[in-house]
Coordinates of C-alpha atoms in Angstrom, one line a residue:
Chain H
M1 CA 160.5 40.0 200.5
L2 CA 158.7 43.3 199.2
S3 CA 159.8 42.8 195.9
A4 CA 158.8 39.3 195.6
Y5 CA 155.5 40.3 196.8
I6 CA 155.2 43.1 194.0
I7 CA 156.7 40.8 191.3
H8 CA 153.8 38.4 192.3
L9 CA 151.3 41.1 192.0
L10 CA 152.5 42.1 188.7
I11 CA 152.5 38.6 187.3
L12 CA 148.9 38.3 188.3
I13 CA 148.3 41.8 186.7
G14 CA 149.9 40.4 183.5
I15 CA 147.8 37.3 183.4
Y16 CA 144.5 39.2 184.3
L17 CA 145.2 41.7 181.7
I18 CA 145.5 38.9 178.9
L19 CA 142.4 37.4 180.2
C20 CA 140.2 40.8 180.4
L21 CA 141.5 42.0 177.0
S22 CA 140.4 39.2 175.2
L23 CA 137.1 39.2 177.0
Q24 CA 137.1 42.8 175.7
L25 CA 137.4 41.7 172.2
A26 CA 134.3 39.3 172.5
L27 CA 132.1 41.3 174.9
G28 CA 133.1 45.1 174.4
Y29 CA 133.8 45.1 170.7
T30 CA 131.5 42.3 169.3
G31 CA 128.6 42.4 172.1
L32 CA 128.7 38.7 172.6
L33 CA 127.9 38.3 176.5
N34 CA 130.1 35.4 176.9
L35 CA 130.2 34.2 180.4
G36 CA 132.3 31.1 179.5
H37 CA 135.5 32.8 179.2
I38 CA 136.7 31.1 182.4
A39 CA 136.1 27.7 180.6
F40 CA 138.7 28.9 177.9
Y41 CA 141.3 29.8 180.6
A42 CA 140.6 26.4 182.2
I43 CA 141.0 24.6 178.8
G44 CA 144.4 26.7 178.1
A45 CA 145.5 25.6 181.9
Y46 CA 144.8 22.1 181.5
T47 CA 146.1 21.6 177.9
S48 CA 149.5 23.3 178.7
A49 CA 149.8 21.5 182.1
L50 CA 148.8 17.9 180.6
L51 CA 151.2 18.5 177.5
T52 CA 154.2 19.6 179.7
L53 CA 153.6 17.0 182.4
S54 CA 153.8 14.4 179.4
G55 CA 157.1 15.6 178.2
V56 CA 156.0 18.1 175.4
P57 CA 158.2 21.2 175.3
F58 CA 157.0 24.3 177.1
I59 CA 156.6 26.5 174.1
V60 CA 154.7 23.8 172.3
S61 CA 152.4 23.4 175.1
F62 CA 152.0 27.1 175.4
L63 CA 150.8 27.5 172.0
M64 CA 148.7 24.6 172.1
A65 CA 146.7 26.1 175.1
G66 CA 145.8 29.0 172.7
I67 CA 145.0 26.6 170.0
V68 CA 142.8 24.2 171.8
S69 CA 141.0 26.8 173.6
A70 CA 140.5 28.9 170.0
L71 CA 139.0 25.6 168.8
F72 CA 136.7 25.4 171.6
G73 CA 135.8 29.1 171.3
Y74 CA 135.1 28.5 167.6
L75 CA 132.8 25.4 168.4
L76 CA 131.1 27.3 171.2
A77 CA 130.5 30.3 168.6
F78 CA 129.3 28.0 166.0
S79 CA 126.9 26.1 168.1
T80 CA 125.5 29.4 169.9
N81 CA 125.4 31.5 166.8
K82 CA 121.9 32.2 166.7
L83 CA 121.5 33.1 170.3
K84 CA 121.8 36.7 171.6
G85 CA 121.9 38.6 174.9
D86 CA 120.7 36.8 178.0
Y87 CA 120.3 33.4 175.8
L88 CA 123.7 33.6 174.8
A89 CA 125.1 34.3 178.4
L90 CA 123.4 31.4 179.8
A91 CA 124.4 28.9 177.1
T92 CA 128.2 30.3 177.5
L93 CA 127.8 29.7 181.5
G94 CA 126.5 26.4 180.8
F95 CA 129.8 25.8 179.0
T96 CA 131.7 26.8 181.9
F97 CA 129.7 24.3 184.2
V98 CA 130.4 21.7 181.4
I99 CA 134.2 22.2 181.4
Y100 CA 134.3 22.5 185.2
A101 CA 132.5 19.1 185.6
I102 CA 134.8 17.6 183.0
A103 CA 137.7 18.9 185.1
L104 CA 136.3 17.5 188.2
N105 CA 134.9 14.1 186.9
W106 CA 137.2 12.9 184.1
T107 CA 139.9 11.9 186.6
D108 CA 141.9 9.7 184.5
L109 CA 142.8 13.1 182.5
T110 CA 142.8 15.6 185.0
N111 CA 143.1 14.0 188.3
G112 CA 139.9 15.4 189.5
A113 CA 139.5 17.4 192.5
L114 CA 143.0 16.4 193.7
G115 CA 144.3 18.5 190.6
L116 CA 147.5 18.5 188.8
A117 CA 150.5 19.1 190.6
G118 CA 154.4 19.7 189.8
I119 CA 153.7 21.5 186.6
P120 CA 157.2 22.5 185.6
K121 CA 158.3 26.2 185.2
P122 CA 158.6 27.3 181.7
D123 CA 161.7 25.9 179.8
L124 CA 162.3 28.0 176.5
G125 CA 165.1 25.7 175.2
I126 CA 168.1 28.0 175.6
L127 CA 166.3 29.7 178.7
Q128 CA 164.8 28.1 181.7
I129 CA 162.5 30.5 183.5
K130 CA 163.2 29.5 187.3
S131 CA 163.0 33.0 188.8
N132 CA 159.7 34.8 189.5
A133 CA 161.5 37.9 188.1
F134 CA 162.3 36.3 184.9
Y135 CA 158.6 34.9 184.7
L136 CA 157.3 38.2 185.2
F137 CA 159.5 39.2 182.2
F138 CA 158.0 36.4 180.2
V139 CA 154.3 37.5 181.2
S140 CA 154.9 41.1 180.4
I141 CA 156.1 40.1 176.8
T142 CA 153.3 38.1 176.4
A143 CA 150.8 40.7 177.6
V144 CA 152.2 43.4 175.5
F145 CA 152.1 41.0 172.4
S146 CA 148.5 40.0 173.2
Y147 CA 147.6 43.9 173.7
L148 CA 149.2 44.5 170.2
I149 CA 147.4 41.7 168.4
I150 CA 144.1 42.7 169.8
N151 CA 144.6 46.3 169.3
K152 CA 145.6 45.6 165.8
I153 CA 142.3 43.7 165.2
V154 CA 139.9 46.3 166.9
K155 CA 141.5 49.0 164.9
S156 CA 141.4 47.6 161.6
P157 CA 138.4 47.7 159.2
F158 CA 137.6 44.2 160.7
G159 CA 137.2 45.7 164.2
K160 CA 134.8 48.4 162.7
V161 CA 132.6 45.4 161.3
L162 CA 132.7 43.8 165.1
E163 CA 131.7 46.9 166.6
A164 CA 128.7 47.3 164.0
I165 CA 127.6 43.8 165.0
R166 CA 127.7 44.9 168.6
D167 CA 125.5 47.9 167.7
D168 CA 123.0 46.3 165.1
E169 CA 123.8 42.7 164.0
L170 CA 120.7 42.8 161.5
A171 CA 122.0 46.0 159.8
V172 CA 125.3 44.5 159.0
R173 CA 123.8 41.3 157.6
I174 CA 121.6 43.6 155.4
L175 CA 125.0 45.1 154.3
G176 CA 125.6 41.6 153.0
K177 CA 128.2 40.7 155.7
N178 CA 128.2 36.9 157.1
T179 CA 128.0 38.0 160.9
F180 CA 128.0 34.3 161.7
K181 CA 131.5 33.9 160.4
I182 CA 132.8 37.0 161.9
K183 CA 131.5 36.2 165.4
N184 CA 133.2 32.9 165.2
Y185 CA 136.5 34.4 164.6
S186 CA 135.8 36.9 167.4
L187 CA 135.0 34.4 169.8
A188 CA 138.1 31.9 168.6
V189 CA 140.6 34.9 168.9
S190 CA 139.2 35.8 172.6
A191 CA 139.5 32.2 173.5
F192 CA 143.1 31.9 172.1
F193 CA 144.3 34.5 174.5
A194 CA 142.1 33.1 177.4
G195 CA 144.0 29.9 177.0
I196 CA 147.4 31.3 176.6
A197 CA 146.5 33.2 180.1
G198 CA 145.5 29.8 181.4
S199 CA 148.8 28.4 180.4
L200 CA 150.7 31.3 182.3
Y201 CA 148.8 30.7 185.3
A202 CA 149.5 27.0 185.3
H203 CA 152.9 27.2 185.0
Y204 CA 153.3 30.2 187.6
I205 CA 151.2 28.3 190.3
T206 CA 152.5 25.0 189.2
F207 CA 149.4 23.3 190.4
I208 CA 145.9 23.6 189.0
D209 CA 142.7 22.1 190.1
P210 CA 139.0 22.6 189.0
S211 CA 138.1 25.1 192.0
S212 CA 140.6 27.6 190.2
F213 CA 138.1 27.9 187.4
G214 CA 134.7 27.8 189.0
F215 CA 131.9 30.2 187.3
M216 CA 132.4 32.6 190.2
Q217 CA 135.8 33.5 188.5
I218 CA 134.2 35.3 185.9
I219 CA 133.0 38.0 188.3
P220 CA 136.3 39.8 188.7
I221 CA 137.2 39.6 185.0
L222 CA 133.6 40.9 184.1
S223 CA 133.9 43.7 186.6
I224 CA 137.2 44.8 185.1
V225 CA 135.8 44.9 181.6
I226 CA 132.8 46.8 182.6
I227 CA 134.7 49.3 185.0
G228 CA 137.4 49.8 182.2
G229 CA 134.8 50.5 179.9
I230 CA 133.2 48.8 176.8
A231 CA 135.3 48.8 173.7
S232 CA 138.3 50.4 175.4
L233 CA 141.5 48.8 175.7
R234 CA 143.4 51.2 177.8
G235 CA 140.4 51.2 180.2
T236 CA 140.9 47.5 180.5
V237 CA 144.5 47.9 181.2
L238 CA 143.8 50.7 183.9
A239 CA 141.1 48.7 185.5
T240 CA 143.1 45.6 185.5
F241 CA 145.7 47.4 187.8
V242 CA 143.0 49.1 189.9
L243 CA 141.0 45.9 190.5
V244 CA 143.8 43.4 191.1
L245 CA 145.5 46.0 193.5
L246 CA 142.5 47.5 195.2
P247 CA 141.9 44.4 197.6
E248 CA 145.4 44.0 198.4
P249 CA 145.4 46.1 201.5
L250 CA 143.1 43.6 203.2
R251 CA 146.2 41.5 203.5
F252 CA 147.8 43.8 206.0
I253 CA 144.5 44.5 207.9
G254 CA 144.7 41.3 209.7
F255 CA 141.3 39.9 208.5
P256 CA 141.2 36.1 208.7
S257 CA 141.8 34.4 205.5
S258 CA 138.2 33.1 205.3
V259 CA 137.0 36.8 205.4
V260 CA 139.4 38.2 202.7
G261 CA 137.8 36.2 199.7
P262 CA 134.0 37.4 200.5
V263 CA 135.5 41.1 201.2
R264 CA 137.2 40.9 197.9
Q265 CA 134.1 40.1 196.3
I266 CA 132.2 42.8 198.1
I267 CA 134.8 45.4 196.9
Y268 CA 134.2 44.2 193.2
A269 CA 130.6 44.6 193.6
L270 CA 130.7 48.1 195.1
M271 CA 133.0 49.3 192.3
L272 CA 130.6 47.9 189.7
L273 CA 127.7 49.4 191.6
L274 CA 129.4 52.8 191.8
I275 CA 130.6 52.9 188.1
L276 CA 127.1 52.0 186.7
M277 CA 125.6 54.7 189.1
Y278 CA 128.1 57.4 188.4
R279 CA 130.1 56.6 185.1
P280 CA 128.1 54.3 183.0
K281 CA 130.7 54.3 180.4
G282 CA 133.5 53.1 182.8
F283 CA 136.9 54.7 183.0
Y284 CA 137.3 55.2 179.0
G285 CA 134.3 53.1 177.6
K286 CA 132.7 54.2 174.2
V287 CA 129.4 52.6 174.9
S288 CA 127.4 53.7 177.8
L289 CA 125.6 50.8 180.0
E290 CA 122.6 52.8 180.6
Chain W
M1 CA 113.3 42.6 138.0
L2 CA 111.5 41.6 141.2
E3 CA 108.5 39.3 141.2
I4 CA 106.7 38.4 144.1
K5 CA 104.4 35.2 143.7
K6 CA 101.5 34.3 146.2
I7 CA 103.7 35.0 149.1
S8 CA 101.9 34.7 152.6
K9 CA 103.0 35.4 156.2
D10 CA 100.8 34.5 159.1
F11 CA 101.6 35.8 162.7
G12 CA 99.8 33.5 165.1
G13 CA 96.7 33.5 163.1
V14 CA 96.9 37.0 161.8
K15 CA 97.3 37.0 158.2
A16 CA 99.9 39.8 158.0
V17 CA 100.2 39.0 154.0
N18 CA 97.9 37.1 152.3
N19 CA 98.6 35.3 148.7
C20 CA 100.3 38.6 147.4
S21 CA 101.8 38.9 143.9
F22 CA 103.2 41.7 142.1
K23 CA 106.1 42.6 139.9
V24 CA 108.4 45.6 139.9
E25 CA 109.8 46.6 136.5
P26 CA 113.6 47.5 136.1
N27 CA 114.6 51.5 136.0
T28 CA 111.2 52.4 137.7
I29 CA 110.3 54.1 141.1
T30 CA 107.4 51.8 142.4
A31 CA 105.6 52.8 145.4
L32 CA 103.9 50.3 147.8
I33 CA 101.3 52.1 149.7
G34 CA 98.2 51.2 152.0
P35 CA 96.5 52.0 155.4
N36 CA 98.5 50.9 158.7
G37 CA 98.4 47.1 159.1
A38 CA 98.1 46.5 155.1
G39 CA 101.3 44.3 155.4
K40 CA 103.9 46.7 153.7
S41 CA 106.8 46.6 156.1
T42 CA 106.2 42.8 156.4
L43 CA 106.4 42.3 152.8
F44 CA 109.7 44.3 152.9
N45 CA 111.0 42.1 155.8
L46 CA 110.0 39.1 153.5
I47 CA 111.9 40.4 150.4
S48 CA 115.0 40.9 152.4
S49 CA 114.7 37.6 154.6
V50 CA 114.4 39.5 157.8
I51 CA 111.4 37.0 158.3
K52 CA 110.8 33.7 156.5
S53 CA 107.8 33.2 154.4
D54 CA 105.0 30.7 155.0
T55 CA 104.3 29.9 151.4
G56 CA 105.0 31.6 148.0
K57 CA 108.3 32.5 146.0
I58 CA 110.1 35.5 145.6
F59 CA 112.3 36.2 142.4
F60 CA 114.9 38.4 141.8
D61 CA 116.6 38.9 138.4
K62 CA 114.9 35.4 137.9
K63 CA 116.7 33.9 140.7
D64 CA 114.8 32.3 143.5
I65 CA 115.6 34.3 146.6
T66 CA 113.0 33.0 148.8
N67 CA 114.0 32.6 152.5
L68 CA 117.5 33.1 151.7
P69 CA 119.6 34.4 154.8
P70 CA 119.6 38.4 154.8
E71 CA 123.2 38.8 153.7
K72 CA 122.6 36.7 150.6
V73 CA 119.6 38.7 149.6
S74 CA 121.8 41.7 150.1
N75 CA 124.9 40.2 147.9
A76 CA 122.2 39.4 145.3
G77 CA 121.8 43.1 144.7
I78 CA 118.9 44.3 147.0
S79 CA 119.8 47.0 149.4
R80 CA 117.3 48.1 152.0
L81 CA 116.5 51.4 154.1
F82 CA 114.8 50.1 157.5
Q83 CA 111.7 52.1 158.8
K84 CA 113.2 53.0 162.0
A85 CA 117.1 54.4 162.0
R86 CA 119.6 51.3 162.2
L87 CA 122.6 53.1 162.3
F88 CA 126.0 52.0 164.1
E89 CA 125.4 54.3 166.8
N90 CA 128.9 54.1 168.5
L91 CA 130.7 54.7 165.2
T92 CA 131.3 57.7 163.2
V93 CA 129.4 58.6 160.2
E94 CA 132.2 57.9 158.0
D95 CA 132.6 54.4 159.3
N96 CA 129.1 53.6 159.0
L97 CA 129.3 54.5 155.3
L98 CA 132.6 52.8 154.8
L99 CA 131.0 49.6 155.9
A100 CA 128.6 49.5 153.3
L101 CA 131.1 49.7 150.4
D102 CA 132.5 46.1 150.1
H103 CA 133.5 43.0 152.2
T104 CA 137.2 43.1 152.6
D105 CA 136.5 44.3 156.2
T106 CA 135.1 40.7 157.0
K107 CA 138.4 38.9 155.9
F108 CA 140.0 38.3 159.4
W109 CA 143.4 37.1 158.4
F110 CA 143.8 39.7 155.7
N111 CA 143.0 42.4 158.3
L112 CA 145.3 40.8 161.0
F113 CA 148.3 40.3 159.0
C114 CA 148.4 42.8 156.1
K115 CA 149.1 46.4 156.6
T116 CA 145.6 48.1 156.4
P117 CA 145.6 49.5 152.9
K118 CA 144.9 53.3 152.8
Q119 CA 141.2 53.6 151.9
T120 CA 141.7 56.8 149.9
D121 CA 139.3 55.4 147.1
K122 CA 136.7 54.4 149.5
I123 CA 137.0 57.6 151.6
Q124 CA 136.3 59.5 148.4
K125 CA 133.3 57.6 147.7
V126 CA 132.2 58.3 151.2
E127 CA 133.0 62.1 150.8
K128 CA 131.2 62.1 147.5
M129 CA 128.0 60.7 149.1
L130 CA 128.2 63.0 152.0
D131 CA 128.4 65.8 149.6
M132 CA 125.4 64.8 147.7
L133 CA 123.5 64.5 150.9
G134 CA 124.7 67.8 152.2
M135 CA 126.1 66.3 155.3
K136 CA 130.0 66.6 154.9
K137 CA 130.0 68.3 158.2
T138 CA 129.1 65.4 160.2
K139 CA 131.9 63.0 158.5
N140 CA 133.7 62.5 161.8
M141 CA 130.6 62.7 164.4
F142 CA 129.4 59.5 166.1
A143 CA 125.9 58.4 164.7
K144 CA 124.4 58.8 168.1
D145 CA 124.8 62.4 168.2
L146 CA 123.1 62.9 165.0
S147 CA 119.4 64.4 164.7
Y148 CA 116.6 62.0 163.5
G149 CA 116.6 63.5 160.1
Q150 CA 120.4 63.4 159.8
K151 CA 120.4 59.9 160.7
R152 CA 117.8 59.2 158.1
L153 CA 119.7 61.0 155.4
I154 CA 123.0 59.0 156.6
E155 CA 121.2 55.8 156.5
L156 CA 119.9 56.5 153.1
G157 CA 123.4 57.2 152.0
R158 CA 124.6 54.0 153.4
T159 CA 121.8 51.9 151.7
I160 CA 122.8 53.7 148.4
L161 CA 126.5 52.9 148.7
N162 CA 125.8 49.3 149.4
P163 CA 126.4 47.7 146.2
H164 CA 123.0 46.8 144.6
S165 CA 121.0 47.1 141.5
F166 CA 117.7 47.4 143.5
L167 CA 116.6 49.7 146.4
M168 CA 114.1 49.0 149.0
L169 CA 113.2 52.0 151.1
D170 CA 110.8 51.9 153.7
E171 CA 109.4 55.4 154.7
P172 CA 112.4 57.2 153.7
V173 CA 110.8 60.7 154.8
A174 CA 109.0 59.7 157.6
G175 CA 109.5 62.4 160.3
V176 CA 111.8 64.8 158.3
T177 CA 111.4 68.1 157.4
P178 CA 109.7 69.4 154.4
E179 CA 113.1 70.8 152.9
L180 CA 114.7 67.5 153.7
R181 CA 111.9 65.5 152.1
D182 CA 112.3 67.5 148.7
K183 CA 116.0 66.8 149.0
I184 CA 115.3 63.1 149.3
A185 CA 112.9 63.2 146.5
N186 CA 115.4 64.9 144.2
I187 CA 118.0 62.3 145.1
L188 CA 115.8 59.5 144.3
I189 CA 114.5 60.9 141.0
E190 CA 118.5 61.6 140.3
L191 CA 119.1 57.7 141.2
K192 CA 116.2 56.5 138.8
N193 CA 117.8 58.8 136.0
Q194 CA 121.1 56.7 136.5
G195 CA 119.1 53.5 136.0
E196 CA 118.3 52.5 139.5
T197 CA 115.2 50.4 140.6
I198 CA 113.5 51.6 143.5
L199 CA 110.7 50.1 145.5
L200 CA 109.4 52.5 148.4
I201 CA 106.8 52.5 151.1
E202 CA 105.6 55.8 152.1
H203 CA 102.8 57.4 153.8
D204 CA 103.4 60.8 152.6
M205 CA 101.1 60.9 149.4
N206 CA 102.4 64.2 147.8
F207 CA 105.9 62.7 148.1
T208 CA 105.1 59.2 146.8
L209 CA 102.6 60.3 143.9
G210 CA 105.2 63.0 143.0
I211 CA 107.8 60.6 142.2
A212 CA 106.7 57.1 141.6
D213 CA 106.0 55.7 138.3
R214 CA 103.9 53.0 139.3
V215 CA 101.9 52.6 142.7
I216 CA 100.8 49.3 144.3
V217 CA 98.1 49.5 146.9
L218 CA 98.0 46.8 149.7
D219 CA 95.0 46.0 151.9
Q220 CA 94.7 43.2 154.6
G221 CA 98.0 41.8 153.2
S222 CA 96.9 41.4 149.5
V223 CA 97.2 43.6 146.5
L224 CA 94.1 45.8 146.1
I225 CA 94.9 47.5 142.9
E226 CA 97.9 48.8 141.0
G227 CA 98.5 51.4 138.5
T228 CA 100.0 54.9 137.7
P229 CA 99.7 57.6 140.3
K230 CA 97.0 59.4 138.2
Q231 CA 95.0 56.0 138.2
I232 CA 95.5 55.3 142.0
K233 CA 94.8 59.0 143.2
N234 CA 91.0 59.3 142.8
N235 CA 90.3 55.5 143.0
K236 CA 87.3 54.5 145.1
Q237 CA 88.7 51.4 146.3
V238 CA 91.7 52.9 147.7
L239 CA 89.9 55.8 149.3
K240 CA 87.5 53.1 151.0
A241 CA 90.8 51.1 152.0
Y242 CA 92.2 54.3 153.8
L243 CA 88.8 55.9 155.1
G244 CA 86.7 53.1 155.7
E245 CA 83.1 52.8 154.4

């Protein structure tokens, strides 16, 4: 029983890790204040669920979840390319509302508020992932792969250009670099991994509905990125473990379930407040939020 | 090499640059001087397309570069130093300079799938530049940890390393020590001797008149007078523009 609970937590950590690492690429490294990350997560979850429910093999649906999200990421970056800071945050937040509204109202496709049930567990052809332990293995492999790819990007010269854009975009343009194109890539890759995380979530829970992808869901993700530290992958890893595990004792205190959710949000807010006051760079951040 | 033709820029009724025209000849150091608010930095912003002009044309090597995106102006061969330090604060000095060298770092798929080639040649160029600036010790320091004067020098180095045929320097010696000022003067003269063309804005008259071949005086957004430093030095119109009636 306990091991099933721990496996469940580790699967959630793996999914959150992919989601937060990918946000770190756009937000921490490129400086794009993207509040639409949950929308990419939703697009990935719905794409993968709809495809597998129509009989498409899991592995194809899984990859398509990333690709479709990446396309949306590219389009969002393209259409918001001239926006910065607060304006970009508002535009991307608006994108979350649009995707949420589509999930809720395009009932022929998404089944609306009733959601999509019976999403099959992954079938990798020769291997059918039925047990959670095996699913944990699959999530872990995906999380490690995501970490390695994002790490390769940020450590490469391309990653230095991303950081330069975060620090001073105009100065990068004055050096002759097309920052619009670079930001498009950054957001597309970020969205790709968010889509992959969405697919993992959908096939783990086996049920998705619009309430899983409301704009409030960005708060824990954003908190993890900030608490881990801007432009730090290892900080993101540590913060994901800490913030996913921190509210867990609430389950054993005996609070009613209606209280657990808000208390969880309070814990995130408190953590964020303490970090901003006493450690503005987060756990391992390179850039101060002061 | 650079030709400004009747360029104008209006900010909410205030004419920052007004029907301004002049030419910069190759292999010269041309200084753009004038009192505060004369439109010097606005003109720099117009040439590098940081802001768009209302009317007029800018030609560089006979090509029309008016209102092109800043990266295209840069790729046409114009490298610019800003008035305020604009280093990438959270990158090291070495990374700041490496970014100026070429654009292979913007190729996403190449950087993702290919093993990052050793940047030996590029690092050598950076080290040579740091040596010229006398800043070798700062190579691995973060830009945010440098002093103001050091930032100015590194940014000058980055501007020079950015492939170009024309340098635009906005107050390169503002706020630096006299020793550093002399050092920058020597660097600019050396660059000119190597065939570079430089357009600079500077309030330090000793520095400007000491190194410039030609001086253009701006007042209220227009060219007041242009000539050699000797001609400009004691010109009554110039003194009036600076000191008033």
